[in-house]
Amino acid sequence: MRHPAITFTLLILILSSCRLGGKSSDYPALLPMPEEVVWQDGGVVPLTKGHTIVLPSSDERNRVLVEGLNADLSKAGLPTLELTPEYTYGSVVCTIDKKELTTPGAYTLSVKRGGIRITAADEDGIGYAIQTLRQLILPTGIPTVEIKDKPRLEYRGLMLDESRHFFGVEEVKKLLNEMQRYKLNRLHWHLTDAGGWRLEIKSRPRLTERTAYRTESDWVKWWIEGDRRYAKEGTPGAYGGYYTQEQAREIVAYAATRGITVIPEIEMPGHSEEVLHAYPMLSCSGRARRGESDFCIGNPMSYQFLRDVLSEVYDIFPSAFIHLGGDEAGKQAWKSCPKCREVMRRAKIKDVDELQSYFIHRMGEMIEQDGRHFIGWDEILEGSLAPGAIVMSWRGMEGGLRAVRSGHQVIMTPSPQCYLDYYQEDPLSVDYESNEGYCDLAQTYALDPVPEELTPEEGALVLGVQGNMWTEYVKTNDALEYKIFPRLLAIAEIGWTPQQKRSWEDFRIRVNRHIPLLHQRDIQSYDLTNGLRSETEVDQNAGLTRVRWTTELDPCEMRYRVDGKVPELSDPQIREDETIEVRDSADIIVRQFRNGEPVGDPVTLRVDHHRAIGKPILWETPVEGKYDGGGFETVLTDGYRGSVSFGDGRWYGNIVTPSNIGILDMGEETLISKVSTRCMHNTIPGIYAPEWVELSVSNDGEEWTVVGRIESTLDPADRKLHFETFTFYPRTTCRYLRIRYEEAQRGQFLFADELVVW
């Protein structure tokens, strides 16, 4: 209270204001969008030298907040703020009022000519308010605004897999900085898996001495094609690394000063090949064998090992939660293991699913007795759910829905929407590998982690949402960032902003304004330049196909042609509320333009409104596997082309038998001049192009004439995504067509697209 005159003089310096325009693009792009934003008179509060910021304390967390805010002010060419002890007057004054604001993390932010005032429910709320203030900074000052805000969900996280690839202290800190900026508050750290054990455990030194390094960095060469051998620490040329306990504590402290809790994951009972290599006595066989990945549940040494590991994990990580994995256990060794079978006999367990549940219960009780809580992937629902378990639902939303309906908290992290390792752009336009699937920014943003079908009581059990960054195919730090961003910004808004306040169109505009800022901060974010997407509607009655195009870019113009040529700026523009109609066949090519220049790659969509649409196909081959394509009788003749994503429901997907044979009934004898089918080749999820495709015709369905057989030109060992079209010219009259796909890679998947008939 000794500085009122000086502070008042500083506040007078804020009286004048510059004007902002009336368009939303004139205002800062806030992300995640606050619950309530009211822009005031269009004024901008300028900052001048000598301004101060008042916080409840000057501890390390608040010092970091001011440091980040000042860095952004300085970058904008504005004076920085001096952190001062708490008193009434100040240029930026932050206070805590638990009576006015009762939701954890809630805050109000008022920017007026008289100064900037932040009121928060707690320290977290002050941190979130300052992140919003950082986003409000303009070169001329801070725009006048009134903001009321609070988090939608308590848990807003990123999972980082460092077992498959190791990234190091500085990269983790870099990610934590971005998490803080976008109000994410949980780092789920996947530290142990077959790819390598990444945390020093002093009581079990062989974990890092023998399995933190391996003979090969490339995951496919090491895990799928290779020998899966580990290398001892210090081996020349070995790949890997691990965090010492001191380094892990450094990261935990760094995160805490940014309002982020680090949750360690120690995988059990499966995904533990590296543990069994270092300590083979913990396996059912007693040996380190390729393919054996599960702890022996009947061996008391398994529990003692995990007790020793967890006791050191507790000491490093103060998090209330410990993630114990629980996913994808092989379970095969348990069936014949005498020790496991004895446990099953004594506990009256009928199968290995219940045996896993027994193990999870036992480990959960141990963790709860130690004063912590545990999280597990949704496989922990198998058997029966352990009391107090928090379910992380990754196999879609179903596990999460089951969990909340049984009274358990859940963190929604469904595939594909939350899987940041999937392709987020057209795989044909990139030169890197990715893990199996495809999920662009729009698909991620469309996720609602609290579905409307839940009751209010069930919805309250949805603890949060998380993006998962698995790293089998992510070899560098740049590649890691390219995969995570900007989809992590969508996860941030999903977890923060009320569902009714979210809008894809608004988010698209704002996220495009944040990508250059990410680049300025040396984050290698994908820039959305290959964000063209198409949606088709087949109208059988009208005899045409309608196509609507969208783009993730903003600003952007879309130009198109239907004659197979690449569009120029002079070609017709198509807006997002318009459609292109095709009555027979066309190659629609669309290209994006910004400021008169082409952006990204042109995209070609083949559209065929052909004669077999709606005709049934009967399969002689038994249908197996999980990819039903939305209905095997019509998926090849519904008029819809399969996309780059094998999981889009528009592909005929089947586990390969000697031949996959389908018979198409045209309903009557028909003159057939041309038939084509397209197949996918994508070896990472086990999809292989057929060795050859054969077409036969018949009038009675009994006697068949072979039209031709076309062999694939693709190399089965090629790991890149390819699409291959097989085209036949029957030039004959028939009623039935028989298509036969012969697959060389037995036990893998065949994926076939629309069977186009003219």
Short mmCIF file of C-alpha atoms in Angstrom, two decimals, residues 158-367:
data_model
loop_
_atom_site.label_atom_id
_atom_site.label_comp_id
_atom_site.label_asym_id
_atom_site.label_seq_id
_atom_site.Cartn_x
_atom_site.Cartn_y
_atom_site.Cartn_z
CA LEU A 158 -1.78 -35.88 -23.74
CA MET A 159 -0.33 -39.39 -23.68
CA LEU A 160 3.29 -39.60 -24.83
CA ASP A 161 4.72 -43.03 -25.69
CA GLU A 162 8.47 -42.98 -25.12
CA SER A 163 8.99 -46.73 -25.10
CA ARG A 164 8.85 -47.18 -28.88
CA HIS A 165 10.95 -44.05 -29.45
CA PHE A 166 12.83 -41.90 -26.95
CA PHE A 167 12.71 -38.09 -27.19
CA GLY A 168 14.53 -36.67 -24.18
CA VAL A 169 14.11 -34.05 -21.46
CA GLU A 170 14.11 -30.93 -23.62
CA GLU A 171 11.46 -32.23 -26.01
CA VAL A 172 9.17 -33.21 -23.13
CA LYS A 173 9.57 -29.73 -21.67
CA LYS A 174 8.77 -28.22 -25.06
CA LEU A 175 5.51 -30.18 -25.16
CA LEU A 176 4.70 -29.18 -21.59
CA ASN A 177 5.05 -25.51 -22.56
CA GLU A 178 2.46 -25.95 -25.30
CA MET A 179 0.18 -27.94 -23.01
CA GLN A 180 0.26 -25.09 -20.50
CA ARG A 181 -0.53 -22.54 -23.21
CA TYR A 182 -3.64 -24.46 -24.30
CA LYS A 183 -4.86 -25.33 -20.79
CA LEU A 184 -4.10 -29.06 -20.89
CA ASN A 185 -3.33 -30.36 -17.43
CA ARG A 186 -2.32 -34.05 -17.59
CA LEU A 187 0.72 -35.66 -19.20
CA HIS A 188 0.21 -39.42 -19.32
CA TRP A 189 3.76 -40.74 -19.71
CA HIS A 190 3.98 -44.20 -21.30
CA LEU A 191 7.42 -45.19 -20.04
CA THR A 192 7.45 -48.97 -20.30
CA ASP A 193 6.64 -51.35 -23.14
CA ALA A 194 8.33 -53.83 -25.44
CA GLY A 195 10.21 -51.06 -27.22
CA GLY A 196 12.27 -50.29 -24.14
CA TRP A 197 12.11 -49.51 -20.40
CA ARG A 198 12.65 -45.75 -19.99
CA LEU A 199 12.80 -45.05 -16.24
CA GLU A 200 15.66 -45.77 -13.87
CA ILE A 201 14.62 -48.19 -11.11
CA LYS A 202 17.48 -48.44 -8.65
CA SER A 203 16.32 -51.66 -7.04
CA ARG A 204 15.99 -53.30 -10.48
CA PRO A 205 18.94 -51.93 -12.47
CA ARG A 206 18.76 -54.55 -15.23
CA LEU A 207 15.61 -52.87 -16.58
CA THR A 208 17.62 -49.99 -18.02
CA GLU A 209 20.98 -51.76 -18.28
CA ARG A 210 19.55 -54.45 -20.56
CA THR A 211 16.37 -53.08 -22.18
CA ALA A 212 16.60 -49.28 -22.49
CA TYR A 213 18.54 -49.82 -25.73
CA ARG A 214 17.91 -51.99 -28.76
CA THR A 215 19.69 -53.01 -31.94
CA GLU A 216 17.49 -51.03 -34.34
CA SER A 217 15.60 -47.71 -34.27
CA ASP A 218 13.17 -48.49 -37.11
CA TRP A 219 10.16 -50.17 -35.51
CA VAL A 220 9.23 -52.34 -38.49
CA LYS A 221 12.80 -53.54 -38.99
CA TRP A 222 13.20 -54.29 -35.28
CA TRP A 223 9.78 -55.46 -34.14
CA ILE A 224 8.01 -56.83 -37.21
CA GLU A 225 10.79 -57.96 -39.51
CA GLY A 226 13.73 -58.20 -37.11
CA ASP A 227 14.99 -60.20 -34.20
CA ARG A 228 13.65 -57.95 -31.42
CA ARG A 229 16.98 -58.04 -29.64
CA TYR A 230 17.86 -55.56 -26.91
CA ALA A 231 21.33 -54.13 -26.41
CA LYS A 232 23.15 -53.55 -23.15
CA GLU A 233 23.72 -49.97 -22.11
CA GLY A 234 26.91 -48.68 -23.69
CA THR A 235 26.72 -50.92 -26.77
CA PRO A 236 28.15 -48.96 -29.75
CA GLY A 237 25.45 -47.96 -32.23
CA ALA A 238 22.55 -49.07 -30.04
CA TYR A 239 19.35 -47.02 -30.12
CA GLY A 240 17.45 -45.82 -27.06
CA GLY A 241 17.87 -44.11 -23.74
CA TYR A 242 16.14 -43.65 -20.41
CA TYR A 243 15.38 -41.05 -17.77
CA THR A 244 17.34 -41.08 -14.57
CA GLN A 245 15.24 -40.54 -11.49
CA GLU A 246 16.70 -37.05 -11.20
CA GLN A 247 15.67 -36.24 -14.79
CA ALA A 248 12.17 -37.61 -14.21
CA ARG A 249 11.82 -35.47 -11.08
CA GLU A 250 13.02 -32.47 -13.07
CA ILE A 251 10.25 -33.04 -15.63
CA VAL A 252 7.63 -33.58 -12.91
CA ALA A 253 8.63 -30.30 -11.24
CA TYR A 254 8.73 -28.47 -14.57
CA ALA A 255 5.20 -29.70 -15.32
CA ALA A 256 3.91 -28.81 -11.86
CA THR A 257 5.00 -25.17 -12.20
CA ARG A 258 2.90 -25.11 -15.38
CA GLY A 259 -0.20 -26.58 -13.74
CA ILE A 260 0.32 -30.04 -15.25
CA THR A 261 0.33 -33.37 -13.43
CA VAL A 262 2.52 -36.15 -14.84
CA ILE A 263 0.89 -39.58 -14.63
CA PRO A 264 3.32 -42.47 -15.15
CA GLU A 265 2.25 -45.68 -16.86
CA ILE A 266 3.89 -48.92 -15.82
CA GLU A 267 2.49 -51.58 -18.19
CA MET A 268 1.12 -54.80 -16.69
CA PRO A 269 0.38 -57.67 -17.06
CA GLY A 270 0.99 -57.54 -20.85
CA HIS A 271 3.24 -55.44 -23.09
CA SER A 272 6.12 -56.49 -20.86
CA GLU A 273 8.57 -58.20 -23.22
CA GLU A 274 11.36 -55.94 -22.03
CA VAL A 275 10.75 -56.81 -18.38
CA LEU A 276 10.81 -60.53 -19.15
CA HIS A 277 14.05 -60.08 -21.08
CA ALA A 278 15.70 -58.45 -18.06
CA TYR A 279 14.05 -60.72 -15.48
CA PRO A 280 12.98 -63.93 -17.30
CA MET A 281 11.97 -65.61 -14.05
CA LEU A 282 8.84 -63.42 -14.09
CA SER A 283 7.48 -65.14 -17.23
CA CYS A 284 5.41 -68.30 -17.21
CA SER A 285 8.12 -70.18 -19.09
CA GLY A 286 10.92 -68.87 -16.88
CA ARG A 287 12.78 -67.84 -20.03
CA ALA A 288 12.99 -64.73 -22.20
CA ARG A 289 11.17 -65.94 -25.30
CA ARG A 290 10.09 -63.99 -28.35
CA GLY A 291 6.35 -63.38 -28.24
CA GLU A 292 5.96 -63.96 -24.49
CA SER A 293 4.81 -60.64 -23.10
CA ASP A 294 2.80 -61.31 -19.91
CA PHE A 295 3.85 -61.46 -16.28
CA CYS A 296 3.24 -64.83 -14.69
CA ILE A 297 0.22 -64.14 -12.50
CA GLY A 298 0.80 -67.23 -10.41
CA ASN A 299 4.38 -66.28 -9.52
CA PRO A 300 4.77 -64.38 -6.20
CA MET A 301 7.96 -62.81 -7.58
CA SER A 302 5.86 -60.89 -10.14
CA TYR A 303 4.07 -59.03 -7.36
CA GLN A 304 7.26 -58.38 -5.43
CA PHE A 305 8.88 -56.99 -8.59
CA LEU A 306 5.93 -54.66 -9.19
CA ARG A 307 5.91 -53.64 -5.53
CA ASP A 308 9.59 -52.67 -5.77
CA VAL A 309 9.06 -50.74 -9.01
CA LEU A 310 5.96 -48.91 -7.80
CA SER A 311 7.57 -47.88 -4.53
CA GLU A 312 10.21 -45.97 -6.52
CA VAL A 313 7.60 -44.64 -8.96
CA TYR A 314 5.63 -43.21 -6.04
CA ASP A 315 8.72 -41.43 -4.82
CA ILE A 316 9.27 -39.76 -8.20
CA PHE A 317 5.67 -38.98 -9.19
CA PRO A 318 3.37 -37.31 -6.63
CA SER A 319 0.36 -37.83 -8.93
CA ALA A 320 -2.71 -39.22 -7.22
CA PHE A 321 -3.08 -41.55 -10.21
CA ILE A 322 -0.87 -44.36 -11.48
CA HIS A 323 -1.64 -45.92 -14.87
CA LEU A 324 -1.11 -49.67 -14.89
CA GLY A 325 -1.95 -50.38 -18.53
CA GLY A 326 -3.94 -53.60 -18.55
CA ASP A 327 -4.36 -53.72 -22.34
CA GLU A 328 -3.77 -56.37 -24.97
CA ALA A 329 -2.44 -59.12 -22.71
CA GLY A 330 -1.61 -62.22 -24.75
CA LYS A 331 -2.94 -64.61 -22.05
CA GLN A 332 -1.84 -67.72 -23.96
CA ALA A 333 0.98 -68.72 -21.59
CA TRP A 334 -1.40 -68.52 -18.62
CA LYS A 335 -3.54 -71.34 -20.03
CA SER A 336 -0.81 -73.96 -19.63
CA CYS A 337 1.21 -72.43 -16.80
CA PRO A 338 0.96 -74.60 -13.62
CA LYS A 339 1.34 -71.57 -11.35
CA CYS A 340 -1.40 -69.62 -13.10
CA ARG A 341 -3.69 -72.64 -13.22
CA GLU A 342 -3.22 -73.13 -9.49
CA VAL A 343 -4.31 -69.53 -8.88
CA MET A 344 -7.37 -70.16 -11.07
CA ARG A 345 -8.18 -73.31 -9.10
CA ARG A 346 -7.85 -71.67 -5.69
CA ALA A 347 -9.75 -68.52 -6.67
CA LYS A 348 -12.37 -70.48 -8.66
CA ILE A 349 -11.53 -68.55 -11.83
CA LYS A 350 -13.07 -70.07 -14.95
CA ASP A 351 -10.96 -68.50 -17.73
CA VAL A 352 -7.94 -66.32 -18.44
CA ASP A 353 -10.09 -63.19 -18.84
CA GLU A 354 -11.11 -63.59 -15.21
CA LEU A 355 -7.49 -64.29 -14.34
CA GLN A 356 -6.52 -60.89 -15.76
CA SER A 357 -9.34 -59.32 -13.76
CA TYR A 358 -7.98 -61.07 -10.65
CA PHE A 359 -4.56 -59.57 -11.33
CA ILE A 360 -5.94 -56.06 -11.91
CA HIS A 361 -8.00 -56.31 -8.71
CA ARG A 362 -4.93 -57.36 -6.76
CA MET A 363 -2.70 -54.63 -8.19
CA GLY A 364 -5.47 -52.08 -7.79
CA GLU A 365 -5.84 -52.94 -4.13
CA MET A 366 -2.08 -52.60 -3.68
CA ILE A 367 -2.08 -49.16 -5.29
#
